Tab-separated table of C-alpha atoms in Angstrom:
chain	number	residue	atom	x	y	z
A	14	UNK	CA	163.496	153.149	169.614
A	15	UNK	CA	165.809	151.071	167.325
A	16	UNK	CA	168.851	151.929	167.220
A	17	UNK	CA	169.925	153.093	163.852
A	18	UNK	CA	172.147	155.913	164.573
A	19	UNK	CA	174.451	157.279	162.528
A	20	UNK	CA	178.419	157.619	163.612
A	21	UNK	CA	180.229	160.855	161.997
A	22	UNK	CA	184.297	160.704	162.921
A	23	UNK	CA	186.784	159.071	161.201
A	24	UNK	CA	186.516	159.875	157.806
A	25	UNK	CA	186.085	163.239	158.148
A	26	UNK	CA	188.759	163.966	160.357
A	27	UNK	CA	192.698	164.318	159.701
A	28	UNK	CA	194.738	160.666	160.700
A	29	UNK	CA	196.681	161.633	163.794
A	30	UNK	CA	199.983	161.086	163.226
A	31	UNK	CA	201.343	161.039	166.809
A	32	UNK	CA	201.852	157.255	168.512
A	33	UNK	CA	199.038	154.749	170.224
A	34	UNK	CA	199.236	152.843	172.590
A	35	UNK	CA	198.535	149.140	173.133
A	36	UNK	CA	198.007	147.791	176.711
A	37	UNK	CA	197.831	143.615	176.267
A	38	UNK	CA	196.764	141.286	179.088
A	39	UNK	CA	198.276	143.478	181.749
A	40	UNK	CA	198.253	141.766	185.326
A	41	UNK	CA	199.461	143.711	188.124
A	42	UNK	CA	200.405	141.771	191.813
A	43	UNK	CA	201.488	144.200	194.750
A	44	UNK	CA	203.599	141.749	197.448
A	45	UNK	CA	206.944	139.755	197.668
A	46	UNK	CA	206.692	137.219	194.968
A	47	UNK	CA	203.563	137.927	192.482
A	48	UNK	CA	205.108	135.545	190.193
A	49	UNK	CA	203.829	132.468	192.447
A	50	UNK	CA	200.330	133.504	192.360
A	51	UNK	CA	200.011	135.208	188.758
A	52	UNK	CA	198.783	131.910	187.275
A	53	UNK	CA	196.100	131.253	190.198
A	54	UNK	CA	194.662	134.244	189.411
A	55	UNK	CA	194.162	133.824	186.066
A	56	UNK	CA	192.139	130.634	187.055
A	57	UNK	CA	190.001	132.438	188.501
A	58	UNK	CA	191.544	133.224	192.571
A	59	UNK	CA	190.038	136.534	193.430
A	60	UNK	CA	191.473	139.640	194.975
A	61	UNK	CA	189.861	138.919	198.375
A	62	UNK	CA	191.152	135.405	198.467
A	63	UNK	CA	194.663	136.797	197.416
A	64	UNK	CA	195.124	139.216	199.823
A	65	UNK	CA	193.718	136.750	202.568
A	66	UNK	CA	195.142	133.823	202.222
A	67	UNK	CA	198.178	135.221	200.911
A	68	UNK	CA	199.116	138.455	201.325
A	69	UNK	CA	199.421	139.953	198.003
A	70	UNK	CA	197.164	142.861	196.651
A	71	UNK	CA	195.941	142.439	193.309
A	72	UNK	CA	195.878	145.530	191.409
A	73	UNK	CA	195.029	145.259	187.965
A	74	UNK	CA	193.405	142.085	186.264
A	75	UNK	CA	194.072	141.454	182.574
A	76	UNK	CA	193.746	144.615	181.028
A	77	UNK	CA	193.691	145.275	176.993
A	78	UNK	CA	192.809	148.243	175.942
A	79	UNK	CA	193.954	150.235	173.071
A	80	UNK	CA	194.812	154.388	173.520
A	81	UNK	CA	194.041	155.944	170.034
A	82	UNK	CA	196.828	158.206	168.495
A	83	UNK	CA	196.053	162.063	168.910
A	84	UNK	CA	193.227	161.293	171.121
A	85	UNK	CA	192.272	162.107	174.709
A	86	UNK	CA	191.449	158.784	176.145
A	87	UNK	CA	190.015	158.961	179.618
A	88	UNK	CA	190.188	156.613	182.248
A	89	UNK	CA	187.597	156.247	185.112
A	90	UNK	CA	186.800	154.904	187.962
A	91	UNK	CA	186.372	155.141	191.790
A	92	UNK	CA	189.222	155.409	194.563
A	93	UNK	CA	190.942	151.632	194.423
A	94	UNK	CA	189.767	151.085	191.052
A	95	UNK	CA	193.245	150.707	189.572
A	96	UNK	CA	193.570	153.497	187.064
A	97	UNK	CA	196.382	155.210	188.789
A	98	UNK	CA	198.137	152.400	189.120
A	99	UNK	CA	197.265	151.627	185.354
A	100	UNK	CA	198.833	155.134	184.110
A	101	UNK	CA	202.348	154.646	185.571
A	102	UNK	CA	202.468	151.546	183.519
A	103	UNK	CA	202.756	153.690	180.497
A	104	UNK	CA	205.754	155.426	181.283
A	105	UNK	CA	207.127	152.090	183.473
A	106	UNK	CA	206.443	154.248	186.707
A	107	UNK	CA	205.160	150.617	187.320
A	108	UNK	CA	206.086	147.170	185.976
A	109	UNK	CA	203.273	144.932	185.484
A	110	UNK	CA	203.450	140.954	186.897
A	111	UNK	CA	202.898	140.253	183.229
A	112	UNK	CA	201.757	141.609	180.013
A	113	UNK	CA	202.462	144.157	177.410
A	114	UNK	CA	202.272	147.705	176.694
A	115	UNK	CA	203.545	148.881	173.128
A	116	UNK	CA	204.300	151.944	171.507
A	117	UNK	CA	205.557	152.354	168.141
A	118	UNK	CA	206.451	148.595	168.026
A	119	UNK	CA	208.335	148.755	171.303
A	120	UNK	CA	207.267	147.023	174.214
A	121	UNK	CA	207.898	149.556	177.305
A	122	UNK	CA	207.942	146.774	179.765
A	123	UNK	CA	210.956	145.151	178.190
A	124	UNK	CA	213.210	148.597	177.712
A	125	UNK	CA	216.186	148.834	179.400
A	126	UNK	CA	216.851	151.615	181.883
A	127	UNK	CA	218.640	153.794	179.665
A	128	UNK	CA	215.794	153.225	176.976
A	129	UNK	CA	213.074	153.806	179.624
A	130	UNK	CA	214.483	156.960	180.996
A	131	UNK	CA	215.332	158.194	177.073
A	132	UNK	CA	211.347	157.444	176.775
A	133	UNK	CA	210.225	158.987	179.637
A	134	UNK	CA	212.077	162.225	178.899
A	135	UNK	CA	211.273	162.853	175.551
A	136	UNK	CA	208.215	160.646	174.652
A	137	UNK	CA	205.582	160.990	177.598
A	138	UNK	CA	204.997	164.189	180.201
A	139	UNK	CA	202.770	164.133	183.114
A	140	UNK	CA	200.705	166.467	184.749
A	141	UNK	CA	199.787	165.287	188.566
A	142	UNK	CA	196.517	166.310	190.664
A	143	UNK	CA	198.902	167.690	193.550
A	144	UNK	CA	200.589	169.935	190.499
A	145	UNK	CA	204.030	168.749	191.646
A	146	UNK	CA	205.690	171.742	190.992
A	147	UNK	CA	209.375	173.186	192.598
A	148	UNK	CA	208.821	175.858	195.123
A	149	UNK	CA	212.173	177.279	194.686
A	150	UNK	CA	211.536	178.332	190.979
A	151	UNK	CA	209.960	180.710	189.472
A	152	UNK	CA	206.850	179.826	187.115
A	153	UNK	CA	209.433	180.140	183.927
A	154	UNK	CA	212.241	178.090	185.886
A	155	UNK	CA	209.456	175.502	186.420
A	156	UNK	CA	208.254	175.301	183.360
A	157	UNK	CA	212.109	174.616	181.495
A	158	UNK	CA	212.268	171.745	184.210
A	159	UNK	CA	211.134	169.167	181.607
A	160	UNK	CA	214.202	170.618	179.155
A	161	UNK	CA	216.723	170.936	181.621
A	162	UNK	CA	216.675	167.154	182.228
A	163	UNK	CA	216.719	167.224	178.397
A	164	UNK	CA	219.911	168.847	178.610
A	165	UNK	CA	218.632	171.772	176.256
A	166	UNK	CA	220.455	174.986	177.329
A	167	UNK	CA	218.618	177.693	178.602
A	168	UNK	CA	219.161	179.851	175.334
A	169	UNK	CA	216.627	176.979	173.553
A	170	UNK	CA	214.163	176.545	176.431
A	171	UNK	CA	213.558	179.788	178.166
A	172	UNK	CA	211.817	180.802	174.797
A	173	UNK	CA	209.850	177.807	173.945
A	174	UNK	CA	208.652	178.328	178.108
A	175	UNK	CA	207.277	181.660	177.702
A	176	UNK	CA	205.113	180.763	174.326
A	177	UNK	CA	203.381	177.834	176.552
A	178	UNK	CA	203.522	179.730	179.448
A	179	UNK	CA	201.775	182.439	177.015
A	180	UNK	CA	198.830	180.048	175.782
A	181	UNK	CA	198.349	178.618	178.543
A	182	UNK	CA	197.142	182.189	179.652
A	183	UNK	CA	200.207	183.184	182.504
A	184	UNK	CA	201.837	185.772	180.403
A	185	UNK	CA	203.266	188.427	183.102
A	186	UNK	CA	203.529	185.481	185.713
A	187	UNK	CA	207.159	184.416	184.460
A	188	UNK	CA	209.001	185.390	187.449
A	189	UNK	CA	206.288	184.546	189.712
A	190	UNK	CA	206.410	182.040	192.286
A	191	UNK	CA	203.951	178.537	192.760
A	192	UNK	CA	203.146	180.127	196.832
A	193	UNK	CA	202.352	183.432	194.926
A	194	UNK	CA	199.953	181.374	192.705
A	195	UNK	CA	196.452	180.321	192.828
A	196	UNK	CA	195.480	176.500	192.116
A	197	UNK	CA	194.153	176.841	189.021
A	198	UNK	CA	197.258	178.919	187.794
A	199	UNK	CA	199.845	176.201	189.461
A	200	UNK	CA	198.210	173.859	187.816
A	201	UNK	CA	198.267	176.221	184.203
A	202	UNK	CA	202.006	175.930	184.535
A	203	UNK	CA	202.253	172.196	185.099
A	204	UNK	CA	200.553	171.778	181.673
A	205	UNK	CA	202.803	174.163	180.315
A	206	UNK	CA	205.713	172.507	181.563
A	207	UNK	CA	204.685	169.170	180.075
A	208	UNK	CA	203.856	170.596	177.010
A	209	UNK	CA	207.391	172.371	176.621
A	210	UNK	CA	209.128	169.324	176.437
A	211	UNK	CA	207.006	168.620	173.024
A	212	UNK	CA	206.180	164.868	173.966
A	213	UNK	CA	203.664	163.102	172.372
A	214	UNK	CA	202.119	161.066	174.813
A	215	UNK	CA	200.587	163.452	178.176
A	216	UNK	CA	199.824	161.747	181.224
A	217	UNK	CA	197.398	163.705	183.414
A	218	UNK	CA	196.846	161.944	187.030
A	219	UNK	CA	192.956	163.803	188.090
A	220	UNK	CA	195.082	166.610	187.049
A	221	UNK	CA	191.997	168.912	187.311
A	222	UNK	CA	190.584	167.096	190.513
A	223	UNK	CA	192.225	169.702	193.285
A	224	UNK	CA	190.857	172.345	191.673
A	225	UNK	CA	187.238	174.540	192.548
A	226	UNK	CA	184.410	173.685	190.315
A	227	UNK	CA	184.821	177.086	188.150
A	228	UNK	CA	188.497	176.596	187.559
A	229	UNK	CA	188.388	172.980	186.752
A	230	UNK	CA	185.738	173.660	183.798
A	231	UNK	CA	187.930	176.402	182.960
A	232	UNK	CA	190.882	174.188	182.604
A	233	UNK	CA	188.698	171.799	180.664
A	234	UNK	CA	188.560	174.245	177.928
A	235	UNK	CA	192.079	174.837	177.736
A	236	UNK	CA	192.945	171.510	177.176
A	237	UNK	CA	190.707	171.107	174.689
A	238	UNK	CA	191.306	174.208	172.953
A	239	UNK	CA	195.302	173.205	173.064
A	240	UNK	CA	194.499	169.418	172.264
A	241	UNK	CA	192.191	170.660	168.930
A	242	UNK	CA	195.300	171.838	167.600
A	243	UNK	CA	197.957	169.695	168.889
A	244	UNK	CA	196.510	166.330	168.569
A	245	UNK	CA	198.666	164.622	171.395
A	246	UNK	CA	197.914	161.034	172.620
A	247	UNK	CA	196.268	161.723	176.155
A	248	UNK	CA	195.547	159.676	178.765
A	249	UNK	CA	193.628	161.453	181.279
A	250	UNK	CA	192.577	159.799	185.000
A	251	UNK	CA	189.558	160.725	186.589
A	252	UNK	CA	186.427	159.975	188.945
A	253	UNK	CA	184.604	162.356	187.536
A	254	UNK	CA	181.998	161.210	184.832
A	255	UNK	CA	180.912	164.653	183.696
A	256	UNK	CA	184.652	165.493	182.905
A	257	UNK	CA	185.284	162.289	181.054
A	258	UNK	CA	182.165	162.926	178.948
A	259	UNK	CA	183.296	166.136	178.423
A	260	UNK	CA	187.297	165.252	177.538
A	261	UNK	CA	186.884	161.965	176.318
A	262	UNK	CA	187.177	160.833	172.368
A	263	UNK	CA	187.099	157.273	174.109
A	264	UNK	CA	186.674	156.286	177.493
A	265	UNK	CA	186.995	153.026	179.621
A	266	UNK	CA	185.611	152.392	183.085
A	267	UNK	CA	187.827	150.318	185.581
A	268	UNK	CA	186.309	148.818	188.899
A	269	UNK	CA	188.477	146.675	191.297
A	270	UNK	CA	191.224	146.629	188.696
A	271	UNK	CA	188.930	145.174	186.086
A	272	UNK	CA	187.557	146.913	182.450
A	273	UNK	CA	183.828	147.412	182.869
A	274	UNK	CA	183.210	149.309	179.258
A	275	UNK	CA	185.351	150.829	176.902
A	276	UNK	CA	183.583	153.399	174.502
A	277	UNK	CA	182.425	156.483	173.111
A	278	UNK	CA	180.556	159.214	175.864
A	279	UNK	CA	177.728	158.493	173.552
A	280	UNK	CA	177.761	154.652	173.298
A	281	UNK	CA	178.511	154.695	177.160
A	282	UNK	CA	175.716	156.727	177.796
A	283	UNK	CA	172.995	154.808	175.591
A	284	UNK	CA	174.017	151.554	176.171
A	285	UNK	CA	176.029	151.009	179.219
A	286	UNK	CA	177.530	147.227	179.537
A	287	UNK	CA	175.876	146.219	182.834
A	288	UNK	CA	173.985	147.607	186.286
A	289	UNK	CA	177.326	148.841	187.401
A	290	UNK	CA	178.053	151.555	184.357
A	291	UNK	CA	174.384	152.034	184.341
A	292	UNK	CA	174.520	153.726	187.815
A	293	UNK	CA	177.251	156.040	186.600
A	294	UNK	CA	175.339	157.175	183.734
A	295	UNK	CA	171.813	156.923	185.287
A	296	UNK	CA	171.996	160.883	186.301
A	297	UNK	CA	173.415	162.166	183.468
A	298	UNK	CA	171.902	165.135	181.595
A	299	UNK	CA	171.473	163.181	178.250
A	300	UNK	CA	170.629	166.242	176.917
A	301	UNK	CA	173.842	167.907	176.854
A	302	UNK	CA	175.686	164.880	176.641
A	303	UNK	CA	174.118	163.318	173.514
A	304	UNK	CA	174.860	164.047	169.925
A	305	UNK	CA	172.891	164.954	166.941
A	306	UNK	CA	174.927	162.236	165.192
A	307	UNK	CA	173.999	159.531	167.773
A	308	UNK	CA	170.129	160.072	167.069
A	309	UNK	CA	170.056	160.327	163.715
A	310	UNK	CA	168.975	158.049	161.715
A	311	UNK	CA	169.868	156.985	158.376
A	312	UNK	CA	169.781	158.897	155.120
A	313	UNK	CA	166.624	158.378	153.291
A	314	UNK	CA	166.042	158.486	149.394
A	315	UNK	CA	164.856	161.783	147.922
A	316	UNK	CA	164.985	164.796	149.284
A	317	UNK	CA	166.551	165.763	152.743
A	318	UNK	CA	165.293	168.462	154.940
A	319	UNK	CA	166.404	172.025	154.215
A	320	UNK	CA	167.655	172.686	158.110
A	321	UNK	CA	171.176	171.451	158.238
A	322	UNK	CA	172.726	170.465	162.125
A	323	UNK	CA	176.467	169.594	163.081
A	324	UNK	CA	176.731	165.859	163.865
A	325	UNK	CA	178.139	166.908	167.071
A	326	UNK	CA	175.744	168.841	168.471
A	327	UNK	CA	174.073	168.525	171.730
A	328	UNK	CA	170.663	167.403	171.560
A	329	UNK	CA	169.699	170.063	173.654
A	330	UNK	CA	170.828	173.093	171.472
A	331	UNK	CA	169.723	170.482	168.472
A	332	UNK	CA	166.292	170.667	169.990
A	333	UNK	CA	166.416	174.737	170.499
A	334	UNK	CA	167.216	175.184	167.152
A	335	UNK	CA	165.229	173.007	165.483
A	336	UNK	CA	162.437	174.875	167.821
A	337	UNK	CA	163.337	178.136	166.532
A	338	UNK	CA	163.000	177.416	162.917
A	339	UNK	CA	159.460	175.519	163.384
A	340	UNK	CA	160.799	171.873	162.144
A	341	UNK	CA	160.379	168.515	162.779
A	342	UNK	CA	163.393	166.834	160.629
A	343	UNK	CA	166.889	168.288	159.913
A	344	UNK	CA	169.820	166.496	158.204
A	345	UNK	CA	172.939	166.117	159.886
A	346	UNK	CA	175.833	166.802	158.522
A	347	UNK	CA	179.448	165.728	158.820
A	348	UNK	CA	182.780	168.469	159.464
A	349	UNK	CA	182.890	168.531	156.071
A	350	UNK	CA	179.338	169.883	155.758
A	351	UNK	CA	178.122	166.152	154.198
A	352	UNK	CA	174.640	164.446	154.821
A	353	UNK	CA	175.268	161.858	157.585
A	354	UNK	CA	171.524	161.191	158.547
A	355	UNK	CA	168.229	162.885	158.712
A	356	UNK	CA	167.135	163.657	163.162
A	357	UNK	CA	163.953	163.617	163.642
A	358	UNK	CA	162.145	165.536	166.612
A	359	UNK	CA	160.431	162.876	167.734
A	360	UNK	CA	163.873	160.567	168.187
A	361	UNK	CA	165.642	163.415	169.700
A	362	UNK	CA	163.080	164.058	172.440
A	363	UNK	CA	163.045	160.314	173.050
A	364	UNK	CA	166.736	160.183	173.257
A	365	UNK	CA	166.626	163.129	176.365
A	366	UNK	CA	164.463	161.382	178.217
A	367	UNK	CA	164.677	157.537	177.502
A	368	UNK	CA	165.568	155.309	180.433
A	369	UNK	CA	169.130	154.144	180.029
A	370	UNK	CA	169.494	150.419	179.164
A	371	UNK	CA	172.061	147.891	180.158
A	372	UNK	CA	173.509	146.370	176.914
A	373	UNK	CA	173.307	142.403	176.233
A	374	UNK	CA	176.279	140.673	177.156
């Protein structure tokens, strides 16, 4: 099938005003003096050679990538692939061997302490797998933590803690605990202690990995519930492809410290870059991963079929409907309720079921 589908994002969504983030030619060397080998491995010295020969552990291999403002950007890969080591970059957890990572004109790399720690405490929160949260306070004592190292008095914080500690769905848990908590609720008020302190970057380390199947998918929907309305700049870690198709406005695939494929779920999905993201994808349910947006094709002249469909729609509930009202074509339509492209049933049962293709390089 040729691939004439039709993209519906941009212009009919609201410009995010929060920061992005831009992450240029980041090397990362683990050993005594990564300076002396950073330029032999950008001729070409690879990570088995380094750590052979010389001892050194090469963890991340000229990285650019660019985080979208107000977006959840995911970032997968398998154990060792470097995308741990990748998020503590952002908030100089790490310092790379060389390269750049720039926020709002500022390269974090190059701050000085104070500057870094001013950053980290009012610009960024985290949210780790392990939920990293005090055993000694309560679930509202935990959840001021973030504003305490702010320095806002208790008078300011305790209030803005119980609203998140409210949506976040713990209301009556305040005085509660972590040991008197289950996983999915400790992990509830690490992402309402992160979101107290109002940052605008979030950092979540497989913050939903620890968690039973059930709960995690549950906490799936929270954040994007919360991030619909919030529009933060996420960066969210996993190993999970179902979850990053599911979170992800944009997603990018590390292996061995590399970039594999940045993209859209849907442009990941239909076209992965080469054998290795084509094995990821190769099981997915395309079904209820695909959009009616990503099948459609182009608006023709005349008139357009009476059936309208969101552009985001699965193909499978595209499909169900279009089944119910006896159709073969429906337009597509934007947020905004504007023709994007016409879907045709034909396309959209190809699309569930076509083999997945590797992209040229």
């Amino acid at each position: 099938m040729t691939d004439t589908s039709v993209l519906i994002n941009d212009e009919d969504e609201a410009a995010p005003a929060g920061p992005g983030i831009e992450i240029k030619s980041l090397y990362k060397i683990f050993g005594p003096n990564p300076q002396k080998w950073i330029d032999c491995v950008k001729a070409g010295m690879s990570k088995e050679e380094l750590n052979r020969k010389h001892g050194h552990v090469l963890g991340l291999t000229d990285i650019s990538l660019e985080i979208p403002p107000g977006k959840i950007s995911v970032i997968m890969g398998l154990s060792g692939s470097g995308k741990s080591t990748l998020i503590r970059h952002i908030n100089g957890l790490i310092a790379p061997t060389v390269g750049e990572i720039v926020c709002d004109g500022a390269d974090i790399c190059q701050m000085s302490a104070k500057t870094l720690r001013q950053f980290r405490r009012s610009r960024t929160a985290m949210v780790f797998q392990k939920f990293a949260l005090l055993p000694h306070r309560t679930v509202l004592e935990n959840t001021c933590y973030g504003l305490d190292i702010q320095g806002v008095p208790r008078a300011t914080s305790e209030p803005v803690a119980r609203r998140w500690i409210t949506r976040v769905g713990l209301k009556g848990f305040e005085e509660s605990y972590p040991s008197q908590l289950s996983g999915g609720m400790q992990q509830r008020v690490g992402l309402a202690r992160a979101l107290a302190t109002d940052a605008d970057i979030l950092l979540m380390d497989e913050a939903f990995s620890a968690l039973d199947p059930l709960i995690r998918l549950d906490m799936q929907a929270v954040l994007l519930e919360l991030q619909q309305e919030l529009q933060k700049t996420i960066v969210f870690i996993t190993h999970d492809l179902d979850e990053a198709l599911r979170l992800g406005d944009r997603i990018a695939i590390l292996r061995d410290g590399k970039l594999e494929q940045v993209g859209t779920g849907q442009q990941i999905v239909q076209h992965p870059a080469n054998d290795y993201v084509s094995a990821f994808v190769r099981e997915v349910n395309r079904g209820r991963v695909l959009q009616a947006a990503t099948v459609a094709g182009p608006l023709p002249e005349g008139k357009l079929p009476a059936m309208t469909l969101p552009g985001k729609l699965v193909l499978e509930e595209a499909a169900r409907r279009m089944l119910d009202a006896g159709v073969l074509r429906a337009t597509v339509v934007s947020a905004r309720n504007r023709p994007r492209g016409v879907l045709e049933m034909a396309d959209l049962l190809s699309a569930m079921v076509q083999r997945t293709e590797t992209s040229p390089q």
